[in-house]
């Protein structure tokens, strides 16, 4: 492969940017597009009252889908009925004889369905809105997940089922698509992609994870997904997309097939435009319901955990349609 360009060389000095658009202190980026009117707009797409929760299970017997280098949740009981077995010590003795179960877990905050903080990735020493990347040391003091958690996310969501559009159960490893493919799929589904829509994309790749051994899933690891182009980034900017939600671990094809750069859209969309990224989202049941009645838009809501200085957080998004 030819020499891989730097992120700046790939994106260019004049790449679309929203730095400063919402002031020098902004930490939620394109979520600012989701004002009260957008929340009410989303609510108007509730018709049958069906509720879908979108988090992948944590601690699944098959393992949890995580980016290489991360680990599944490690959960274990601290107290349970066995704690009061004869001869064991340390279980509390409450008046009245109450027993209870308690547990704790060690987790990667981005080890499940999760929201990225806007300060999660960067290049050239600057994170979202121009903050110095040194603000990430020992915790994100700028653009952490906490401002997203405190604000919450709500608006019109639109699901584009690119796997169904291509007649597949799931996309192949490294299979790509762009905004033109999304628009083609939207037309085939009979739904319009509007300004400030929360964009959900189903590739089926999460189903692939649960269907094969981990060794197969992670072999030559490269996910399917959106692929970088200047035109695609400009489209995201023009559509004022606040939040990209997908059923893959990293929202985009892992390695750009043209340049060889890893995860350039994380930088072009999140670091530069402030588009909030949501990953590892379970979309299969929602997609089945949408396909059954031809309604692909709904109220999308989410609130990650309020983690001070966190780089991301688990979340269980709720869709009402």
GROMACS .gro file of N, CA, C and O in nm, residues 82-182:
model
  404
   82UNK      N    1  -2.614  -1.724   4.883
   82UNK     CA    2  -2.506  -1.807   4.935
   82UNK      C    3  -2.423  -1.734   5.040
   82UNK      O    4  -2.351  -1.798   5.119
   83UNK      N    5  -2.432  -1.600   5.042
   83UNK     CA    6  -2.356  -1.524   5.141
   83UNK      C    7  -2.401  -1.553   5.283
   83UNK      O    8  -2.326  -1.530   5.380
   84UNK      N    9  -2.524  -1.601   5.297
   84UNK     CA   10  -2.578  -1.631   5.431
   84UNK      C   11  -2.570  -1.781   5.463
   84UNK      O   12  -2.627  -1.828   5.561
   85UNK      N   13  -2.500  -1.859   5.379
   85UNK     CA   14  -2.484  -2.001   5.408
   85UNK      C   15  -2.406  -2.020   5.538
   85UNK      O   16  -2.322  -1.937   5.576
   86UNK      N   17  -2.433  -2.130   5.604
   86UNK     CA   18  -2.369  -2.159   5.731
   86UNK      C   19  -2.216  -2.159   5.716
   86UNK      O   20  -2.162  -2.218   5.622
   87UNK      N   21  -2.152  -2.091   5.805
   87UNK     CA   22  -2.007  -2.089   5.804
   87UNK      C   23  -1.946  -1.973   5.728
   87UNK      O   24  -1.825  -1.948   5.741
   88UNK      N   25  -2.024  -1.904   5.649
   88UNK     CA   26  -1.970  -1.790   5.575
   88UNK      C   27  -1.984  -1.664   5.660
   88UNK      O   28  -2.079  -1.647   5.736
   89UNK      N   29  -1.889  -1.576   5.645
   89UNK     CA   30  -1.887  -1.454   5.724
   89UNK      C   31  -1.900  -1.332   5.633
   89UNK      O   32  -1.870  -1.338   5.514
   90UNK      N   33  -1.943  -1.224   5.692
   90UNK     CA   34  -1.944  -1.097   5.621
   90UNK      C   35  -2.079  -1.052   5.572
   90UNK      O   36  -2.096  -0.936   5.533
   91UNK      N   37  -2.179  -1.140   5.569
   91UNK     CA   38  -2.311  -1.100   5.524
   91UNK      C   39  -2.380  -1.020   5.634
   91UNK      O   40  -2.375  -1.059   5.752
   92UNK      N   41  -2.443  -0.908   5.602
   92UNK     CA   42  -2.507  -0.827   5.705
   92UNK      C   43  -2.629  -0.898   5.765
   92UNK      O   44  -2.699  -0.972   5.696
   93UNK      N   45  -2.650  -0.875   5.894
   93UNK     CA   46  -2.765  -0.932   5.965
   93UNK      C   47  -2.860  -0.819   6.000
   93UNK      O   48  -2.842  -0.749   6.100
   94UNK      N   49  -2.961  -0.800   5.915
   94UNK     CA   50  -3.057  -0.692   5.938
   94UNK      C   51  -3.170  -0.738   6.029
   94UNK      O   52  -3.216  -0.853   6.019
   95UNK      N   53  -3.219  -0.653   6.117
   95UNK     CA   54  -3.338  -0.686   6.194
   95UNK      C   55  -3.453  -0.722   6.101
   95UNK      O   56  -3.480  -0.650   6.003
   96UNK      N   57  -3.517  -0.833   6.126
   96UNK     CA   58  -3.624  -0.881   6.039
   96UNK      C   59  -3.579  -0.986   5.942
   96UNK      O   60  -3.661  -1.053   5.880
   97UNK      N   61  -3.447  -1.001   5.924
   97UNK     CA   62  -3.396  -1.111   5.843
   97UNK      C   63  -3.387  -1.085   5.694
   97UNK      O   64  -3.380  -1.179   5.615
   98UNK      N   65  -3.386  -0.959   5.651
   98UNK     CA   66  -3.379  -0.929   5.507
   98UNK      C   67  -3.246  -0.976   5.449
   98UNK      O   68  -3.139  -0.953   5.506
   99UNK      N   69  -3.252  -1.046   5.336
   99UNK     CA   70  -3.136  -1.080   5.254
   99UNK      C   71  -3.147  -1.005   5.122
   99UNK      O   72  -3.257  -0.969   5.078
  100UNK      N   73  -3.035  -0.986   5.055
  100UNK     CA   74  -3.041  -0.917   4.926
  100UNK      C   75  -2.920  -0.954   4.841
  100UNK      O   76  -2.822  -1.012   4.891
  101UNK      N   77  -2.929  -0.925   4.714
  101UNK     CA   78  -2.819  -0.948   4.620
  101UNK      C   79  -2.756  -0.814   4.582
  101UNK      O   80  -2.826  -0.712   4.570
  102UNK      N   81  -2.626  -0.817   4.564
  102UNK     CA   82  -2.554  -0.698   4.521
  102UNK      C   83  -2.442  -0.744   4.428
  102UNK      O   84  -2.390  -0.855   4.441
  103UNK      N   85  -2.408  -0.659   4.331
  103UNK     CA   86  -2.301  -0.695   4.240
  103UNK      C   87  -2.227  -0.570   4.195
  103UNK      O   88  -2.272  -0.457   4.220
  104UNK      N   89  -2.112  -0.591   4.133
  104UNK     CA   90  -2.036  -0.480   4.079
  104UNK      C   91  -1.975  -0.525   3.947
  104UNK      O   92  -1.971  -0.644   3.915
  105UNK      N   93  -1.928  -0.428   3.869
  105UNK     CA   94  -1.877  -0.460   3.736
  105UNK      C   95  -1.759  -0.369   3.703
  105UNK      O   96  -1.755  -0.252   3.741
  106UNK      N   97  -1.665  -0.426   3.629
  106UNK     CA   98  -1.560  -0.347   3.566
  106UNK      C   99  -1.591  -0.343   3.417
  106UNK      O  100  -1.609  -0.448   3.354
  107UNK      N  101  -1.604  -0.224   3.363
  107UNK     CA  102  -1.645  -0.211   3.224
  107UNK      C  103  -1.559  -0.108   3.152
  107UNK      O  104  -1.505  -0.015   3.212
  108UNK      N  105  -1.546  -0.125   3.021
  108UNK     CA  106  -1.504  -0.017   2.935
  108UNK      C  107  -1.628   0.069   2.911
  108UNK      O  108  -1.735   0.016   2.876
  109UNK      N  109  -1.617   0.199   2.931
  109UNK     CA  110  -1.733   0.284   2.911
  109UNK      C  111  -1.782   0.280   2.767
  109UNK      O  112  -1.897   0.314   2.739
  110UNK      N  113  -1.695   0.237   2.675
  110UNK     CA  114  -1.735   0.220   2.537
  110UNK      C  115  -1.737   0.071   2.501
  110UNK      O  116  -1.709   0.033   2.387
  111UNK      N  117  -1.775  -0.013   2.597
  111UNK     CA  118  -1.779  -0.157   2.576
  111UNK      C  119  -1.917  -0.212   2.555
  111UNK      O  120  -1.938  -0.333   2.568
  112UNK      N  121  -2.011  -0.127   2.522
  112UNK     CA  122  -2.149  -0.169   2.494
  112UNK      C  123  -2.208  -0.064   2.400
  112UNK      O  124  -2.136   0.023   2.351
  113UNK      N  125  -2.338  -0.073   2.374
  113UNK     CA  126  -2.405   0.036   2.305
  113UNK      C  127  -2.368   0.164   2.378
  113UNK      O  128  -2.385   0.175   2.499
  114UNK      N  129  -2.318   0.263   2.304
  114UNK     CA  130  -2.259   0.377   2.374
  114UNK      C  131  -2.254   0.503   2.292
  114UNK      O  132  -2.264   0.500   2.169
  115UNK      N  133  -2.246   0.614   2.364
  115UNK     CA  134  -2.223   0.745   2.304
  115UNK      C  135  -2.076   0.782   2.320
  115UNK      O  136  -2.019   0.768   2.428
  116UNK      N  137  -2.015   0.829   2.214
  116UNK     CA  138  -1.881   0.887   2.221
  116UNK      C  139  -1.892   1.030   2.272
  116UNK      O  140  -1.982   1.106   2.231
  117UNK      N  141  -1.801   1.069   2.359
  117UNK     CA  142  -1.782   1.210   2.389
  117UNK      C  143  -1.720   1.278   2.268
  117UNK      O  144  -1.646   1.217   2.191
  118UNK      N  145  -1.748   1.407   2.249
  118UNK     CA  146  -1.690   1.478   2.134
  118UNK      C  147  -1.538   1.490   2.146
  118UNK      O  148  -1.470   1.510   2.045
  119UNK      N  149  -1.486   1.478   2.267
  119UNK     CA  150  -1.341   1.484   2.284
  119UNK      C  151  -1.273   1.349   2.275
  119UNK      O  152  -1.155   1.337   2.309
  120UNK      N  153  -1.344   1.249   2.225
  120UNK     CA  154  -1.293   1.112   2.223
  120UNK      C  155  -1.179   1.093   2.123
  120UNK      O  156  -1.088   1.013   2.145
  121UNK      N  157  -1.183   1.162   2.009
  121UNK     CA  158  -1.077   1.148   1.908
  121UNK      C  159  -1.032   1.286   1.860
  121UNK      O  160  -1.107   1.384   1.868
  122UNK      N  161  -0.909   1.291   1.808
  122UNK     CA  162  -0.858   1.418   1.761
  122UNK      C  163  -0.735   1.395   1.673
  122UNK      O  164  -0.687   1.284   1.657
  123UNK      N  165  -0.686   1.501   1.616
  123UNK     CA  166  -0.557   1.503   1.546
  123UNK      C  167  -0.500   1.643   1.558
  123UNK      O  168  -0.571   1.738   1.593
  124UNK      N  169  -0.373   1.655   1.531
  124UNK     CA  170  -0.302   1.784   1.536
  124UNK      C  171  -0.319   1.856   1.670
  124UNK      O  172  -0.320   1.979   1.676
  125UNK      N  173  -0.338   1.780   1.777
  125UNK     CA  174  -0.338   1.840   1.910
  125UNK      C  175  -0.461   1.918   1.948
  125UNK      O  176  -0.461   1.990   2.048
  126UNK      N  177  -0.571   1.906   1.868
  126UNK     CA  178  -0.694   1.980   1.898
  126UNK      C  179  -0.813   1.886   1.889
  126UNK      O  180  -0.828   1.810   1.793
  127UNK      N  181  -0.900   1.893   1.991
  127UNK     CA  182  -1.024   1.816   1.990
  127UNK      C  183  -1.136   1.906   1.940
  127UNK      O  184  -1.112   2.015   1.887
  128UNK      N  185  -1.261   1.861   1.956
  128UNK     CA  186  -1.378   1.938   1.912
  128UNK      C  187  -1.370   2.082   1.961
  128UNK      O  188  -1.329   2.110   2.074
  129UNK      N  189  -1.410   2.172   1.875
  129UNK     CA  190  -1.424   2.316   1.902
  129UNK      C  191  -1.290   2.384   1.927
  129UNK      O  192  -1.286   2.496   1.976
  130UNK      N  193  -1.179   2.313   1.897
  130UNK     CA  194  -1.048   2.374   1.910
  130UNK      C  195  -0.984   2.362   2.045
  130UNK      O  196  -0.875   2.417   2.068
  131UNK      N  197  -1.048   2.289   2.136
  131UNK     CA  198  -0.986   2.271   2.268
  131UNK      C  199  -0.853   2.195   2.254
  131UNK      O  200  -0.840   2.105   2.172
  132UNK      N  201  -0.760   2.229   2.339
  132UNK     CA  202  -0.629   2.164   2.341
  132UNK      C  203  -0.645   2.017   2.379
  132UNK      O  204  -0.716   1.984   2.475
  133UNK      N  205  -0.579   1.929   2.307
  133UNK     CA  206  -0.588   1.786   2.336
  133UNK      C  207  -0.530   1.752   2.473
  133UNK      O  208  -0.560   1.644   2.528
  134UNK      N  209  -0.452   1.839   2.533
  134UNK     CA  210  -0.403   1.816   2.669
  134UNK      C  211  -0.518   1.816   2.769
  134UNK      O  212  -0.500   1.768   2.882
  135UNK      N  213  -0.634   1.866   2.732
  135UNK     CA  214  -0.750   1.861   2.822
  135UNK      C  215  -0.804   1.720   2.838
  135UNK      O  216  -0.895   1.697   2.919
  136UNK      N  217  -0.749   1.624   2.763
  136UNK     CA  218  -0.792   1.484   2.776
  136UNK      C  219  -0.710   1.407   2.879
  136UNK      O  220  -0.745   1.293   2.913
  137UNK      N  221  -0.602   1.465   2.929
  137UNK     CA  222  -0.511   1.393   3.017
  137UNK      C  223  -0.578   1.364   3.151
  137UNK      O  224  -0.628   1.456   3.218
  138UNK      N  225  -0.583   1.236   3.189
  138UNK     CA  226  -0.642   1.190   3.315
  138UNK      C  227  -0.792   1.215   3.323
  138UNK      O  228  -0.850   1.214   3.432
  139UNK      N  229  -0.856   1.238   3.211
  139UNK     CA  230  -0.999   1.266   3.208
  139UNK      C  231  -1.027   1.383   3.118
  139UNK      O  232  -0.946   1.476   3.107
  140UNK      N  233  -1.141   1.381   3.051
  140UNK     CA  234  -1.176   1.488   2.958
  140UNK      C  235  -1.236   1.605   3.036
  140UNK      O  236  -1.351   1.599   3.079
  141UNK      N  237  -1.157   1.710   3.053
  141UNK     CA  238  -1.211   1.829   3.119
  141UNK      C  239  -1.288   1.917   3.023
  141UNK      O  240  -1.358   2.010   3.066
  142UNK      N  241  -1.278   1.888   2.894
  142UNK     CA  242  -1.358   1.955   2.791
  142UNK      C  243  -1.417   1.848   2.699
  142UNK      O  244  -1.353   1.748   2.667
  143UNK      N  245  -1.541   1.872   2.656
  143UNK     CA  246  -1.608   1.785   2.557
  143UNK      C  247  -1.612   1.639   2.602
  143UNK      O  248  -1.592   1.548   2.522
  144UNK      N  249  -1.638   1.617   2.731
  144UNK     CA  250  -1.659   1.481   2.780
  144UNK      C  251  -1.802   1.437   2.748
  144UNK      O  252  -1.881   1.513   2.689
  145UNK      N  253  -1.836   1.317   2.790
  145UNK     CA  254  -1.972   1.268   2.767
  145UNK      C  255  -2.073   1.334   2.862
  145UNK      O  256  -2.193   1.331   2.837
  146UNK      N  257  -2.026   1.394   2.969
  146UNK     CA  258  -2.117   1.451   3.068
  146UNK      C  259  -2.211   1.558   3.012
  146UNK      O  260  -2.331   1.553   3.040
  147UNK      N  261  -2.163   1.655   2.932
  147UNK     CA  262  -2.257   1.753   2.878
  147UNK      C  263  -2.366   1.690   2.790
  147UNK      O  264  -2.479   1.740   2.785
  148UNK      N  265  -2.331   1.582   2.720
  148UNK     CA  266  -2.432   1.511   2.639
  148UNK      C  267  -2.534   1.446   2.731
  148UNK      O  268  -2.655   1.451   2.706
  149UNK      N  269  -2.486   1.384   2.839
  149UNK     CA  270  -2.576   1.320   2.934
  149UNK      C  271  -2.669   1.421   2.999
  149UNK      O  272  -2.788   1.395   3.019
  150UNK      N  273  -2.616   1.536   3.034
  150UNK     CA  274  -2.698   1.638   3.100
  150UNK      C  275  -2.800   1.698   3.005
  150UNK      O  276  -2.910   1.737   3.047
  151UNK      N  277  -2.766   1.703   2.878
  151UNK     CA  278  -2.857   1.761   2.779
  151UNK      C  279  -2.963   1.663   2.733
  151UNK      O  280  -3.079   1.695   2.718
  152UNK      N  281  -2.921   1.537   2.708
  152UNK     CA  282  -3.011   1.439   2.650
  152UNK      C  283  -3.026   1.459   2.500
  152UNK      O  284  -2.989   1.563   2.444
  153UNK      N  285  -3.078   1.356   2.434
  153UNK     CA  286  -3.094   1.357   2.288
  153UNK      C  287  -3.237   1.318   2.254
  153UNK      O  288  -3.287   1.215   2.300
  154UNK      N  289  -3.305   1.400   2.175
  154UNK     CA  290  -3.440   1.367   2.132
  154UNK      C  291  -3.469   1.439   2.001
  154UNK      O  292  -3.436   1.557   1.986
  155UNK      N  293  -3.531   1.368   1.908
  155UNK     CA  294  -3.568   1.428   1.780
  155UNK      C  295  -3.623   1.324   1.685
  155UNK      O  296  -3.646   1.208   1.724
  156UNK      N  297  -3.645   1.365   1.562
  156UNK     CA  298  -3.693   1.272   1.460
  156UNK      C  299  -3.579   1.180   1.419
  156UNK      O  300  -3.475   1.225   1.371
  157UNK      N  301  -3.599   1.051   1.438
  157UNK     CA  302  -3.504   0.953   1.392
  157UNK      C  303  -3.551   0.889   1.263
  157UNK      O  304  -3.672   0.869   1.244
  158UNK      N  305  -3.458   0.858   1.175
  158UNK     CA  306  -3.488   0.787   1.051
  158UNK      C  307  -3.392   0.669   1.040
  158UNK      O  308  -3.270   0.686   1.052
  159UNK      N  309  -3.450   0.551   1.019
  159UNK     CA  310  -3.369   0.430   1.003
  159UNK      C  311  -3.351   0.398   0.856
  159UNK      O  312  -3.449   0.384   0.782
  160UNK      N  313  -3.226   0.385   0.814
  160UNK     CA  314  -3.195   0.339   0.679
  160UNK      C  315  -3.137   0.198   0.692
  160UNK      O  316  -3.032   0.178   0.752
  161UNK      N  317  -3.207   0.102   0.635
  161UNK     CA  318  -3.166  -0.039   0.644
  161UNK      C  319  -3.089  -0.075   0.518
  161UNK      O  320  -3.143  -0.127   0.421
  162UNK      N  321  -2.958  -0.045   0.520
  162UNK     CA  322  -2.876  -0.065   0.401
  162UNK      C  323  -2.858  -0.214   0.372
  162UNK      O  324  -2.847  -0.254   0.255
  163UNK      N  325  -2.859  -0.297   0.477
  163UNK     CA  326  -2.847  -0.441   0.454
  163UNK      C  327  -2.970  -0.493   0.381
  163UNK      O  328  -2.959  -0.567   0.281
  164UNK      N  329  -3.088  -0.456   0.426
  164UNK     CA  330  -3.212  -0.498   0.360
  164UNK      C  331  -3.217  -0.445   0.217
  164UNK      O  332  -3.259  -0.515   0.124
  165UNK      N  333  -3.173  -0.321   0.199
  165UNK     CA  334  -3.174  -0.259   0.066
  165UNK      C  335  -3.087  -0.338  -0.032
  165UNK      O  336  -3.120  -0.347  -0.151
  166UNK      N  337  -2.979  -0.396   0.019
  166UNK     CA  338  -2.889  -0.474  -0.067
  166UNK      C  339  -2.924  -0.623  -0.066
  166UNK      O  340  -2.850  -0.703  -0.124
  167UNK      N  341  -3.035  -0.658  -0.004
  167UNK     CA  342  -3.081  -0.796  -0.006
  167UNK      C  343  -2.995  -0.890   0.074
  167UNK      O  344  -2.983  -1.009   0.041
  168UNK      N  345  -2.935  -0.838   0.184
  168UNK     CA  346  -2.843  -0.918   0.264
  168UNK      C  347  -2.890  -0.926   0.408
  168UNK      O  348  -2.954  -0.834   0.460
  169UNK      N  349  -2.851  -1.036   0.474
  169UNK     CA  350  -2.875  -1.046   0.617
  169UNK      C  351  -2.783  -0.950   0.691
  169UNK      O  352  -2.822  -0.887   0.790
  170UNK      N  353  -2.660  -0.939   0.645
  170UNK     CA  354  -2.564  -0.841   0.696
  170UNK      C  355  -2.463  -0.811   0.587
  170UNK      O  356  -2.440  -0.891   0.495
  171UNK      N  357  -2.404  -0.694   0.596
  171UNK     CA  358  -2.302  -0.655   0.500
  171UNK      C  359  -2.174  -0.733   0.525
  171UNK      O  360  -2.148  -0.781   0.635
  172UNK      N  361  -2.094  -0.745   0.422
  172UNK     CA  362  -1.967  -0.816   0.433
  172UNK      C  363  -1.864  -0.731   0.506
  172UNK      O  364  -1.876  -0.608   0.515
  173UNK      N  365  -1.760  -0.796   0.554
  173UNK     CA  366  -1.649  -0.722   0.613
  173UNK      C  367  -1.593  -0.623   0.511
  173UNK      O  368  -1.569  -0.658   0.395
  174UNK      N  369  -1.575  -0.501   0.553
  174UNK     CA  370  -1.515  -0.400   0.466
  174UNK      C  371  -1.608  -0.345   0.360
  174UNK      O  372  -1.565  -0.261   0.280
  175UNK      N  373  -1.734  -0.388   0.355
  175UNK     CA  374  -1.827  -0.339   0.253
  175UNK      C  375  -1.863  -0.194   0.284
  175UNK      O  376  -1.894  -0.159   0.398
  176UNK      N  377  -1.861  -0.111   0.182
  176UNK     CA  378  -1.879   0.032   0.204
  176UNK      C  379  -2.007   0.084   0.139
  176UNK      O  380  -2.066   0.021   0.051
  177UNK      N  381  -2.047   0.200   0.185
  177UNK     CA  382  -2.157   0.275   0.124
  177UNK      C  383  -2.134   0.422   0.156
  177UNK      O  384  -2.053   0.457   0.243
  178UNK      N  385  -2.206   0.508   0.084
  178UNK     CA  386  -2.191   0.651   0.106
  178UNK      C  387  -2.328   0.717   0.113
  178UNK      O  388  -2.431   0.648   0.119
  179UNK      N  389  -2.331   0.849   0.112
  179UNK     CA  390  -2.457   0.921   0.128
  179UNK      C  391  -2.549   0.899   0.008
  179UNK      O  392  -2.672   0.904   0.023
  180UNK      N  393  -2.492   0.875  -0.111
  180UNK     CA  394  -2.578   0.845  -0.226
  180UNK      C  395  -2.651   0.712  -0.203
  180UNK      O  396  -2.770   0.700  -0.236
  181UNK      N  397  -2.582   0.613  -0.148
  181UNK     CA  398  -2.645   0.485  -0.118
  181UNK      C  399  -2.754   0.503  -0.013
  181UNK      O  400  -2.861   0.440  -0.021
  182UNK      N  401  -2.728   0.587   0.086
  182UNK     CA  402  -2.830   0.613   0.189
  182UNK      C  403  -2.954   0.678   0.128
  182UNK      O  404  -3.067   0.641   0.161
   0.00000   0.00000   0.00000
